[in-house]
GROMACS .gro file of C-alpha atoms in nm:
model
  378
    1UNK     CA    1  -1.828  -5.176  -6.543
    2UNK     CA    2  -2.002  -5.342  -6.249
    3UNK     CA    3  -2.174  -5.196  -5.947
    4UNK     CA    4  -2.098  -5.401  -5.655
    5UNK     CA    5  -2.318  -5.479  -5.351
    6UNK     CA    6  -2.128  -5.253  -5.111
    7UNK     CA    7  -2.184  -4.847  -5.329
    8UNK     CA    8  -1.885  -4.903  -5.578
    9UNK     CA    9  -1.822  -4.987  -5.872
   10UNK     CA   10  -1.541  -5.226  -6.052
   11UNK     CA   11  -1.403  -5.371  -6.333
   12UNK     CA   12  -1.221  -5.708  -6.267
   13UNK     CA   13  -1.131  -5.869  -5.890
   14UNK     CA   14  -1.132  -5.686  -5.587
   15UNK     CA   15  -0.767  -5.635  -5.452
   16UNK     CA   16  -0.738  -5.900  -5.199
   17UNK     CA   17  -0.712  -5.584  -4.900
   18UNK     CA   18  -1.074  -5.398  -5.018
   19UNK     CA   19  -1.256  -5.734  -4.992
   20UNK     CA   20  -1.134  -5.775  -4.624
   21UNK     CA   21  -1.203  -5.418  -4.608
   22UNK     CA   22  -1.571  -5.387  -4.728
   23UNK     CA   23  -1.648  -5.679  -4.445
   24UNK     CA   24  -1.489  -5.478  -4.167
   25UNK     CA   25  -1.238  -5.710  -4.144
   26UNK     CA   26  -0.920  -5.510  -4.181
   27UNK     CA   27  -0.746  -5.294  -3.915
   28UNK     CA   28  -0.665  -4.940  -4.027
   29UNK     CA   29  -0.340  -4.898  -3.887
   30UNK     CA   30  -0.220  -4.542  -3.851
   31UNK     CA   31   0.127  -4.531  -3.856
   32UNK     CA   32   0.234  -4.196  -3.826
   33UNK     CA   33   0.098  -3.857  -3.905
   34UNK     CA   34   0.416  -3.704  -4.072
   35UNK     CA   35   0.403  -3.693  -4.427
   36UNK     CA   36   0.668  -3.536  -4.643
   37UNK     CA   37   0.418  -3.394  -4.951
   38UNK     CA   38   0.141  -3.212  -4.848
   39UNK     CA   39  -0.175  -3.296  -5.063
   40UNK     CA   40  -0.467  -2.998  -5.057
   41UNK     CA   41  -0.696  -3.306  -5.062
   42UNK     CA   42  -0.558  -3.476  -4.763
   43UNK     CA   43  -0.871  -3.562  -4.523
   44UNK     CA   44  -0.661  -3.658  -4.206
   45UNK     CA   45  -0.822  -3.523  -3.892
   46UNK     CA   46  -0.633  -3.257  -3.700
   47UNK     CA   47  -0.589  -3.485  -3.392
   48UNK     CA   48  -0.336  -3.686  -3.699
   49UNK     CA   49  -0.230  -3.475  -3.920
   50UNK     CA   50   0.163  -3.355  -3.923
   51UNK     CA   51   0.185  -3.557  -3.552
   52UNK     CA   52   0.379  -3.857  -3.481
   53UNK     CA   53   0.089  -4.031  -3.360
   54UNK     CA   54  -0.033  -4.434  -3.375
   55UNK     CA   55  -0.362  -4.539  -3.413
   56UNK     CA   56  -0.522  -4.907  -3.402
   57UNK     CA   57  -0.875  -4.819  -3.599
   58UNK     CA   58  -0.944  -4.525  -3.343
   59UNK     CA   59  -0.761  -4.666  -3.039
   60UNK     CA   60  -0.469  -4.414  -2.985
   61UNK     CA   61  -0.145  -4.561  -2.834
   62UNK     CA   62   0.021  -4.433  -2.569
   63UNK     CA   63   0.351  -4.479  -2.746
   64UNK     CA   64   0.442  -4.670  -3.014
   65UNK     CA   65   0.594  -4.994  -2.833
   66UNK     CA   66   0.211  -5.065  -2.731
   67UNK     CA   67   0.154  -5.361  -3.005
   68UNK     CA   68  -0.087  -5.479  -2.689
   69UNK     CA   69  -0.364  -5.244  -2.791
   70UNK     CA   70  -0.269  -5.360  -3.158
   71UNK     CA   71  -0.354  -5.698  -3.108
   72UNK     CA   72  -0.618  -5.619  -2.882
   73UNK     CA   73  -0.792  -5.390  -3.133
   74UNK     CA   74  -0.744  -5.679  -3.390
   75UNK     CA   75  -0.908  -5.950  -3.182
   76UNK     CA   76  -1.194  -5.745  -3.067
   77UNK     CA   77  -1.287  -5.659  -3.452
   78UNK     CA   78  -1.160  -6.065  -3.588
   79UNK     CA   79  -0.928  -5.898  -3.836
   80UNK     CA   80  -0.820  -6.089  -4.084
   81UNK     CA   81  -0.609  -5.828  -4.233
   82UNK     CA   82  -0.432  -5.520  -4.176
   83UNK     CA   83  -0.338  -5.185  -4.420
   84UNK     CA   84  -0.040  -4.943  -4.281
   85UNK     CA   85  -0.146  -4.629  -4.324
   86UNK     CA   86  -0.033  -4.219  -4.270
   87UNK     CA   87   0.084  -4.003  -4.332
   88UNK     CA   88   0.396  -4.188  -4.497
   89UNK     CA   89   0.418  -4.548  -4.335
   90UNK     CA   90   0.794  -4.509  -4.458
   91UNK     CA   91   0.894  -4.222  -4.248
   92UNK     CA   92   0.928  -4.437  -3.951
   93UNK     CA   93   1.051  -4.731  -4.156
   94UNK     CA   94   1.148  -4.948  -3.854
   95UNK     CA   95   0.787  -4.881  -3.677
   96UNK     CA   96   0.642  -5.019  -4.024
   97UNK     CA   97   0.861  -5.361  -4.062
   98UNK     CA   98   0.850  -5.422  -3.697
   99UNK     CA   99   0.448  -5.396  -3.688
  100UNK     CA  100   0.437  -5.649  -3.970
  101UNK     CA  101   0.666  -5.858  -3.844
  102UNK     CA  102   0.477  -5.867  -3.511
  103UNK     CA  103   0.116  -5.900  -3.660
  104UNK     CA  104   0.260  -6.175  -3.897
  105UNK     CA  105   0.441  -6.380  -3.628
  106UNK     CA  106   0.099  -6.308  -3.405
  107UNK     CA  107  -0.167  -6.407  -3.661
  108UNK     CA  108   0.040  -6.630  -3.886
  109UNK     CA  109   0.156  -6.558  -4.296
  110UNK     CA  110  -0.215  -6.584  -4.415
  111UNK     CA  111  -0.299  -6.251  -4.240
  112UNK     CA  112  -0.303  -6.027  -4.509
  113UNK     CA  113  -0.125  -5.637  -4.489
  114UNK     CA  114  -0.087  -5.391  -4.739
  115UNK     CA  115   0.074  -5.066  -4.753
  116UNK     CA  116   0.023  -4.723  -4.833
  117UNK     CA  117   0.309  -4.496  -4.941
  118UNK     CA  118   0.448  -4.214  -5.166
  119UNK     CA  119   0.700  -4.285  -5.385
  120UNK     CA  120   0.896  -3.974  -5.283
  121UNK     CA  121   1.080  -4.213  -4.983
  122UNK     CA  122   1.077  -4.514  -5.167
  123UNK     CA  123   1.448  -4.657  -5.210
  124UNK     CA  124   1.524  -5.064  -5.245
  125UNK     CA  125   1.663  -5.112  -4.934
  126UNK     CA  126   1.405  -4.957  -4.753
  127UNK     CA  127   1.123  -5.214  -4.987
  128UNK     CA  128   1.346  -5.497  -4.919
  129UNK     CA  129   1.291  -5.459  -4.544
  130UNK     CA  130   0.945  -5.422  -4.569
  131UNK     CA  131   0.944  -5.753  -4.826
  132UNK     CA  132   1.116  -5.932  -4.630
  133UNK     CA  133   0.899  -5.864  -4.297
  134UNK     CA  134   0.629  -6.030  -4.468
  135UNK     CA  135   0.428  -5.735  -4.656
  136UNK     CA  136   0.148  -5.861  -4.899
  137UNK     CA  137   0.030  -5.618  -5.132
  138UNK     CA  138   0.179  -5.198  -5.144
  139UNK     CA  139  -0.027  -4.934  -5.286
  140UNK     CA  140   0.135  -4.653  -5.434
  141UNK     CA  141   0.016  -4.267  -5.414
  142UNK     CA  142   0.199  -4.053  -5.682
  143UNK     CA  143   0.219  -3.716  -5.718
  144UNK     CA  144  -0.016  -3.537  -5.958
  145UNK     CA  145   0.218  -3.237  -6.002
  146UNK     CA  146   0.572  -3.391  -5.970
  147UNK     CA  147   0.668  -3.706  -6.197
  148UNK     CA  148   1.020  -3.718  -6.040
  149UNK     CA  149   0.956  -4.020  -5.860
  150UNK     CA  150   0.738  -4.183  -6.134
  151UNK     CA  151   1.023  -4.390  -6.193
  152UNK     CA  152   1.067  -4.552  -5.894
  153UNK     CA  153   0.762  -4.768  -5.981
  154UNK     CA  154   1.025  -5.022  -6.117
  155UNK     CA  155   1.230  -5.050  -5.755
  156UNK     CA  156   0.880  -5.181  -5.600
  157UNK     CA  157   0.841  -5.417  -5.894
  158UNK     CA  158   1.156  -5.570  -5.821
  159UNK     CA  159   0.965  -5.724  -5.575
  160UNK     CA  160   0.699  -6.056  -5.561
  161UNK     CA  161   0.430  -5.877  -5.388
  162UNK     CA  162   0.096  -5.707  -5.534
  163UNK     CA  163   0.108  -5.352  -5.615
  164UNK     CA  164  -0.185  -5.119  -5.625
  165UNK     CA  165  -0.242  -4.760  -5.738
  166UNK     CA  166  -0.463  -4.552  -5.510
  167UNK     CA  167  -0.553  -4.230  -5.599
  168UNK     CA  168  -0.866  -3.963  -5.591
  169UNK     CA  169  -1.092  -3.874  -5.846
  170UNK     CA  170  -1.054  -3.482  -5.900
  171UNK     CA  171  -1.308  -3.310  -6.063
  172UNK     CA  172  -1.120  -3.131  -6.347
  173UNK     CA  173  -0.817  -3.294  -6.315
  174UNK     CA  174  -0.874  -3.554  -6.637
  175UNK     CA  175  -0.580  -3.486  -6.807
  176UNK     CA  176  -0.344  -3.538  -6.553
  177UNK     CA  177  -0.514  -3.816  -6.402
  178UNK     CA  178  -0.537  -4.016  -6.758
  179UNK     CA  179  -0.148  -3.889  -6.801
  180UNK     CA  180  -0.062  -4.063  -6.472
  181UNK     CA  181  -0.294  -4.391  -6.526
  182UNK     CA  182  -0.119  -4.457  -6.895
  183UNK     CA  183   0.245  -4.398  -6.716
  184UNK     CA  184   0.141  -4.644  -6.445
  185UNK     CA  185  -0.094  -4.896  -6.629
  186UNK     CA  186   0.151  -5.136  -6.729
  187UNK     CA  187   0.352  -5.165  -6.422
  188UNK     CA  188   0.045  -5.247  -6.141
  189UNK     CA  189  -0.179  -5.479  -6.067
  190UNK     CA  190  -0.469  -5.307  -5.969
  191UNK     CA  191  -0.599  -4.957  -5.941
  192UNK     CA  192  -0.836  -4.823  -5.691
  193UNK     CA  193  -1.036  -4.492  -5.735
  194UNK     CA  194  -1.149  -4.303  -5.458
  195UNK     CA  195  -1.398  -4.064  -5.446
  196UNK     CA  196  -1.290  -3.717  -5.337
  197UNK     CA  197  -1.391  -3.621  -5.008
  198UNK     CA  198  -1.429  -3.332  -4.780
  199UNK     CA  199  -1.376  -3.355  -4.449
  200UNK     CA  200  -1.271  -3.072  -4.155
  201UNK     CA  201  -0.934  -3.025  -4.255
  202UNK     CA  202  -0.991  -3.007  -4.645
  203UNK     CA  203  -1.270  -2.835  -4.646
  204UNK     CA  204  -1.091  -2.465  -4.692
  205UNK     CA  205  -0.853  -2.621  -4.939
  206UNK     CA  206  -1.125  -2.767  -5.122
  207UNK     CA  207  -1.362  -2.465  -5.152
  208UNK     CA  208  -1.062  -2.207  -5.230
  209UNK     CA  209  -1.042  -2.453  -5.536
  210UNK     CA  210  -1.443  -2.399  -5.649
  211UNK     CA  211  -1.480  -2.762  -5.558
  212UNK     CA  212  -1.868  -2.868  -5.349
  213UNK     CA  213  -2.015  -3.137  -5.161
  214UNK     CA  214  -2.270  -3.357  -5.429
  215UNK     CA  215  -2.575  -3.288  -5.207
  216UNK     CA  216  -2.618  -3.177  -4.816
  217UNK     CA  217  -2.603  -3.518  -4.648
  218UNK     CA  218  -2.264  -3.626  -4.850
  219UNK     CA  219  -1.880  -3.590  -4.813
  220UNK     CA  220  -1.839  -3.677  -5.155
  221UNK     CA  221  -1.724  -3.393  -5.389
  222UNK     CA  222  -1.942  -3.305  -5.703
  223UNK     CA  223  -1.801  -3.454  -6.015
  224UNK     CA  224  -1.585  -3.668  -5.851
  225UNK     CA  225  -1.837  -3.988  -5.945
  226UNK     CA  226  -1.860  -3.838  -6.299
  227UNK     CA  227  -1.460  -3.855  -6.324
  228UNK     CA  228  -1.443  -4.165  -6.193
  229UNK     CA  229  -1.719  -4.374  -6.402
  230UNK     CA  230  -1.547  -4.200  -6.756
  231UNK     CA  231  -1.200  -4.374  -6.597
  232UNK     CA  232  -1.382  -4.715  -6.545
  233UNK     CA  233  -1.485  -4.740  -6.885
  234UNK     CA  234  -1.191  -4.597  -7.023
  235UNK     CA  235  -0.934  -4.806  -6.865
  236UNK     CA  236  -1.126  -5.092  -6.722
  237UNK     CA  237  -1.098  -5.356  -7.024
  238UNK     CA  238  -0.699  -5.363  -6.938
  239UNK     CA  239  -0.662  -5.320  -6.579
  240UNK     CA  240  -0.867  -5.428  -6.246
  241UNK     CA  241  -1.040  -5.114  -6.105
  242UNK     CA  242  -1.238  -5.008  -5.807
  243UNK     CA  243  -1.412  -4.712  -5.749
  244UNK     CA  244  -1.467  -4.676  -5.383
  245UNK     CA  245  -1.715  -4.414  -5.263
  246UNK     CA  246  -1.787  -4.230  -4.934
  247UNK     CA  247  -2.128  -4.400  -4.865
  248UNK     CA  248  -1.880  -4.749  -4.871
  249UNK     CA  249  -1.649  -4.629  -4.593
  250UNK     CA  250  -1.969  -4.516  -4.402
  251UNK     CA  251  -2.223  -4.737  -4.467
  252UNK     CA  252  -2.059  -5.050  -4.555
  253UNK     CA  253  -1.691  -5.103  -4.438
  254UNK     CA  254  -1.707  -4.899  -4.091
  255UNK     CA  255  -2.081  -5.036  -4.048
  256UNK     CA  256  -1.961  -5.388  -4.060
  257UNK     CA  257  -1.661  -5.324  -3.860
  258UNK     CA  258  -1.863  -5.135  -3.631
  259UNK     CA  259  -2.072  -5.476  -3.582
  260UNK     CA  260  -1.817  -5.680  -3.516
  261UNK     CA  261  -1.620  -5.495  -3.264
  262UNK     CA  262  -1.977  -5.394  -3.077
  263UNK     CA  263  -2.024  -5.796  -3.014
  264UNK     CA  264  -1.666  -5.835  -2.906
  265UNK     CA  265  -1.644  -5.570  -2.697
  266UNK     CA  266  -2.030  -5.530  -2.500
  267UNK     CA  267  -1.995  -5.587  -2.118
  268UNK     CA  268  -2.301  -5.808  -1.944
  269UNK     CA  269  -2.467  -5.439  -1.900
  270UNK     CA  270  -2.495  -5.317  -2.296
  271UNK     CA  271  -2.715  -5.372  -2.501
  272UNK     CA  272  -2.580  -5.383  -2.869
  273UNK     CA  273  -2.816  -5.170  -3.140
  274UNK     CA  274  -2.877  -5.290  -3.466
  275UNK     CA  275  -2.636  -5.130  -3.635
  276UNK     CA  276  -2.429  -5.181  -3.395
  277UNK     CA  277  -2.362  -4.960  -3.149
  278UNK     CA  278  -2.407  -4.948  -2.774
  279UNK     CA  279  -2.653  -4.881  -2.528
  280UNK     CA  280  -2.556  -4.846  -2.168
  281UNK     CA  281  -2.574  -4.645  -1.894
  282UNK     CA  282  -2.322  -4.379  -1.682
  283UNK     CA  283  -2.325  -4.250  -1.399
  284UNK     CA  284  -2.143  -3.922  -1.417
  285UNK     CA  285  -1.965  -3.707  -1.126
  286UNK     CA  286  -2.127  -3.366  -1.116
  287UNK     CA  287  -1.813  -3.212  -1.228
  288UNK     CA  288  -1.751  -3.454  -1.525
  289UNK     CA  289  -2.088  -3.446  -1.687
  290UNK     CA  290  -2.069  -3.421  -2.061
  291UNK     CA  291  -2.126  -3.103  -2.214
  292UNK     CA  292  -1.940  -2.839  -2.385
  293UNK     CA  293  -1.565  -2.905  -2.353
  294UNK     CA  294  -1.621  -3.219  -2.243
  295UNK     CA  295  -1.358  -3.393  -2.462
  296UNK     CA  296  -1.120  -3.179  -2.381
  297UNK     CA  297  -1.167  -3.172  -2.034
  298UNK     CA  298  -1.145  -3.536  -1.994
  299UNK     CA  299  -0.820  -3.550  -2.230
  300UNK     CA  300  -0.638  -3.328  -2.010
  301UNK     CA  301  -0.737  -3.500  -1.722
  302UNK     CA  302  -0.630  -3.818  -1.797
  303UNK     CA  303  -0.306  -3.659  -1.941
  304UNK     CA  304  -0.269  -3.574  -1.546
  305UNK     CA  305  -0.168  -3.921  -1.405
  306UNK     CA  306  -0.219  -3.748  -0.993
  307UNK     CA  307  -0.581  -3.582  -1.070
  308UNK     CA  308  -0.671  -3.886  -1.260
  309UNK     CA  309  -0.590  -4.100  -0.997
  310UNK     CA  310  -0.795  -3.932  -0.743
  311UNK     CA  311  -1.103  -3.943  -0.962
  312UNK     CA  312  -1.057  -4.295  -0.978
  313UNK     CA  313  -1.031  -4.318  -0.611
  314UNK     CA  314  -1.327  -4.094  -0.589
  315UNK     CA  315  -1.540  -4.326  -0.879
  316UNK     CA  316  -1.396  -4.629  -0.628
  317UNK     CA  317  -1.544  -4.537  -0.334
  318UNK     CA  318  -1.890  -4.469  -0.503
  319UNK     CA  319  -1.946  -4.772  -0.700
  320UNK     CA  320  -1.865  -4.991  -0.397
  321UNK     CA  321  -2.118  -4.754  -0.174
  322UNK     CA  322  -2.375  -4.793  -0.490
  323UNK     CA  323  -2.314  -5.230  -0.536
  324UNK     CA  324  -2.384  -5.240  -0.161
  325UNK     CA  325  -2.716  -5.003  -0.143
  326UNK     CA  326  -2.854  -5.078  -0.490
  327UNK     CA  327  -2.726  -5.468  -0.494
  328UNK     CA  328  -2.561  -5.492  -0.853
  329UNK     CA  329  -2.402  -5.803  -0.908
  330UNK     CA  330  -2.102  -5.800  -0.989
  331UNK     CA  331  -1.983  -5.713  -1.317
  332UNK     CA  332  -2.270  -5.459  -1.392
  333UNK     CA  333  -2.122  -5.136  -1.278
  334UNK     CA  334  -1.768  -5.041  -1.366
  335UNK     CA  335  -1.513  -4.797  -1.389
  336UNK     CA  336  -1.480  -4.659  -1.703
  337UNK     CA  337  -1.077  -4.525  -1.663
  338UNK     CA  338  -1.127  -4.340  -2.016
  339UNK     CA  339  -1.372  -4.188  -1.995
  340UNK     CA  340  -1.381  -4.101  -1.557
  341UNK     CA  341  -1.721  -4.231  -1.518
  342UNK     CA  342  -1.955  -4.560  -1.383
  343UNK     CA  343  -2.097  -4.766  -1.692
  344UNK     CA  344  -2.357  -5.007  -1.599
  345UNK     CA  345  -2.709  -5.107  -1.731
  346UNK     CA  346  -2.935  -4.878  -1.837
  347UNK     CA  347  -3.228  -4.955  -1.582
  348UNK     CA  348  -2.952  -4.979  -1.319
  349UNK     CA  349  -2.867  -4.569  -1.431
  350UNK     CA  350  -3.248  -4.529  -1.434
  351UNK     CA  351  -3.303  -4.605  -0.999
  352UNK     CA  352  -2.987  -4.413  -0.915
  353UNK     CA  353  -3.042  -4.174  -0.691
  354UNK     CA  354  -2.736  -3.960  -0.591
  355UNK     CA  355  -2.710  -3.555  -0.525
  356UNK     CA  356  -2.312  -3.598  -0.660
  357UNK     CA  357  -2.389  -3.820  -0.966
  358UNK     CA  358  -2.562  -3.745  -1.311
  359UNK     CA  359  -2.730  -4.045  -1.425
  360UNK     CA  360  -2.770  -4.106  -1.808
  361UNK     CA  361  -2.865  -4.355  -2.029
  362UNK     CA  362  -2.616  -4.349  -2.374
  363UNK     CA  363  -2.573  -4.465  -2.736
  364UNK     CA  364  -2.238  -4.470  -2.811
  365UNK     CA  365  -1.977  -4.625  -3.064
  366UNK     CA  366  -1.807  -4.917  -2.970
  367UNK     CA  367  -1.461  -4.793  -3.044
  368UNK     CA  368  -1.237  -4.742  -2.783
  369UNK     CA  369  -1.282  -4.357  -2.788
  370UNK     CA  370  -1.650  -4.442  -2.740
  371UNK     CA  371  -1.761  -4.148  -2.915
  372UNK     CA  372  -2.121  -4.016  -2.823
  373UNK     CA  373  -2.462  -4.063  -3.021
  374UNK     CA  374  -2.664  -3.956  -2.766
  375UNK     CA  375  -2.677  -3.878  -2.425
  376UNK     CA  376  -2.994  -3.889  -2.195
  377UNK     CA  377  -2.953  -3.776  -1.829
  378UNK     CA  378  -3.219  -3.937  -1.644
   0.00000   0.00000   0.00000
C-alpha cells in the first residue's frame, strides 16, 4: 500500500481516468439526474438529483443539444479527458453515445472517457453502442443489497475496453463489501475506493444510520478510511486499487482544475488568486445587490427572457454612460448576462460613484456559475 502525492492511497497503476482526474484535467460530465436505484449514500446536490438535467463541470445547459458549452467548458479547463456521469448515464442512452461520439470526433480517439453506470440497465446492445461510439474505460457501481445484476459483469466483458469497480467505503459494511470485491475481483481491471461522504442531501440518511463526519472541517465519514486501508491490504497484492479521499476532490483534483480554468477564462480586468480563483470587481444595480435570496432571485430572472432583457438594456445604457465619464478602455467593464451585473477591475469598482449602483470588489470561482467567496461593497 502506497500513499500517493495527491491524499490517497493505492496499490498498483492509477486507472488511466483518476490520473487525468487528480491534474484537473478531466471534465465531469453530468449526464442526467435520473437514476433508477436510489442509494442512501448518494451525495448529488438537490439542484441534480432525480432531474433530467446536463452539466459540463458546473456549467448547466440550457438543453441537452448545447455540446457548445461542452466543448467550451473543455477548452477553457484543456481537458484531456472526460467521465459520463449521473445519475445513470444509461437512462438517456442516446444522450451518452452521441456525447462521445461528438467529444471523440472533436478532440480526436486519444481523448480519453469513461463511464459510470449501474448494472441494473446494462444489456449488450445498449454496451455495444456505447463501444462502438468510442468509450475507453466503464466503471461499474453494483448494488450492495441486490446481486441480481451481479451477473451482468460478463456482458461488459464481452467488450475490449477497461472496466473499473467504483464503490464507497461503508463503515460497518465489511462483509458485504469483501462479499462483493471476491464476486467481482476476477472479472475487472481496477477497483477504486471512495471515501464515504456527507454532503446536503445525505446528510439525514447518513445520521438516521449512526454514521459522523471524522472531525469538524471534513466531509469524510468516520471509519470510512479505516474500512478502506483493511481493503487495500487485503486485496491489493491481486488487483490495482485506489482509495480516493475527500481532501483529493477538494484539495487536489478541483484545486488544479480550478487553476486551469481561472487562466483560461480571466478577462483583462481579473486578477487570478493563487489558488486560483478570481478577483474582480461589480458594479451592482440597487435592486440586484447580493444578499439573501440572491441566487434565487437572479435564477428566476434570467428564467424570464422579457425582464431579463430590460435589465440588460438597463446595464447597457449605464456602462456606456460609465466608459464615457470614467474613460475605461475598452474591454474593462462588461456585462455580465449571468449574473445581471457590470464586471470590471477592481480599482475601476473602487472610483465609481453612482446613487443606482453598488460597487464591490469580489473573489469568486471561476466556474461558470461564478459562485461567491467574498463580496466587498465599496
Amino acid at each position: 500500500m502506497q500513499k500517493t502525492k495527491f491524499y490517497s492511497w493505492k496499490t498498483g497503476k492509477l486507472a488511466e481516468g483518476c490520473r487525468l482526474c487528480v491534474e484537473g484535467h478531466k471534465l465531469v460530465l453530468f449526464v442526467t439526474g435520473l437514476c433508477p436505484r436510489n442509494c442512501f449514500y448518494c451525495p448529488i446536490s438537490d439542484t441534480k438529483k432525480d432531474k433530467d438535467v446536463v452539466y459540463a463541470n458546473e456549467w448547466r445547459l440550457g438543453n441537452e443539444d448545447d455540446t457548445r458549452a461542452i466543448i467550451e467548458e473543455a477548452r477553457l479547463t484543456e481537458a484531456k479527458g472526460a467521465s459520463l456521469t449521473g445519475g445513470d448515464p444509461l437512462l438517456p442512452l442516446n444522450r451518452s453515445v452521441r456525447y462521445i461520439r461528438m467529444l471523440k470526433r472533436r478532440f480526436g480517439k486519444k481523448f480519453h472517457i469513461h463511464l459510470y453506470a449501474s448494472l441494473g440497465l446494462m444489456a449488450e446492445k445498449s454496451l455495444a453502442k456505447l463501444y462502438n461510439a468510442g468509450l475507453d474505460e466503464i466503471r461499474i457501481h453494483p448494488d450492495f443489497e441486490d446481486r441480481k445484476h451481479w451477473q451482468k459483469i460478463d456482458l461488459i466483458n464481452k467488450f475490449n475496453w477497461r472496466v473499473g469497480m467504483e464503490i464507497p467505503a461503508i463503515p460497518g459494511w465489511k462483509k458485504k463489501t469483501e462479499e462483493m470485491i471476491d464476486y467481482f475481483m476476477d472479472k475487472v481491471d481496477f477497483l477504486n475506493i471512495n471515501e464515504l461522504e456527507i454532503s446536503d442531501t445525505n446528510a439525514q440518511h447518513l445520521v438516521e444510520r449512526g454514521f459522523i463526519p471524522k472531525n469538524r472541517i471534513s466531509y469524510g465519514i468516520k471509519g470510512s478510511q479505516q474500512l478502506a486501508f483493511h481493503l487495500l491490504r487485503k486485496y491489493g497484492k491481486r488487483l490495482p486499487i485506489h482509495y480516493c479521499t475527500t481532501t483529493l476532490k477538494d484539495k487536489v483534483q478541483l484545486a488544479n482544475r480550478m487553476k486551469i480554468r481561472a487562466k483560461n477564462a480571466a478577462k483583462p480586468y481579473d486578477l487570478v488568486t493563487e489558488d486560483g480563483m478570481l478577483f474582480r470587481g461589480a458594479l451592482y444595480l440597487k435592486e440586484l445587490k447580493p444578499g439573501f435570496g440572491y441566487r434565487r432571485k437572479i435564477s428566476k430572472i434570467v428564467s424570464d427572457k422579457a425582464v431579463k432583457q430590460r435589465i440588460i438594456k438597463k446595464l447597457q445604457k449605464t456602462m456606456k454612460m460609465l466608459q464615457k465619464g470614467y474613460k475605461i478602455k475598452k474591454g474593462y467593464i462588461i456585462i455580465d448576462e449571468n449574473k445581471l451585473r457590470l464586471l470590471t477591475a477592481p480599482a475601476i469598482a473602487m472610483l465609481i460613484k453612482q446613487k443606482d449602483l453598488k460597487p464591490a470588489v469580489v473573489t469568486e470561482y471561476p466556474t461558470w456559475d461564478q459562485t461567491e467567496v467574498e463580496v466587498v461593497f465599496v
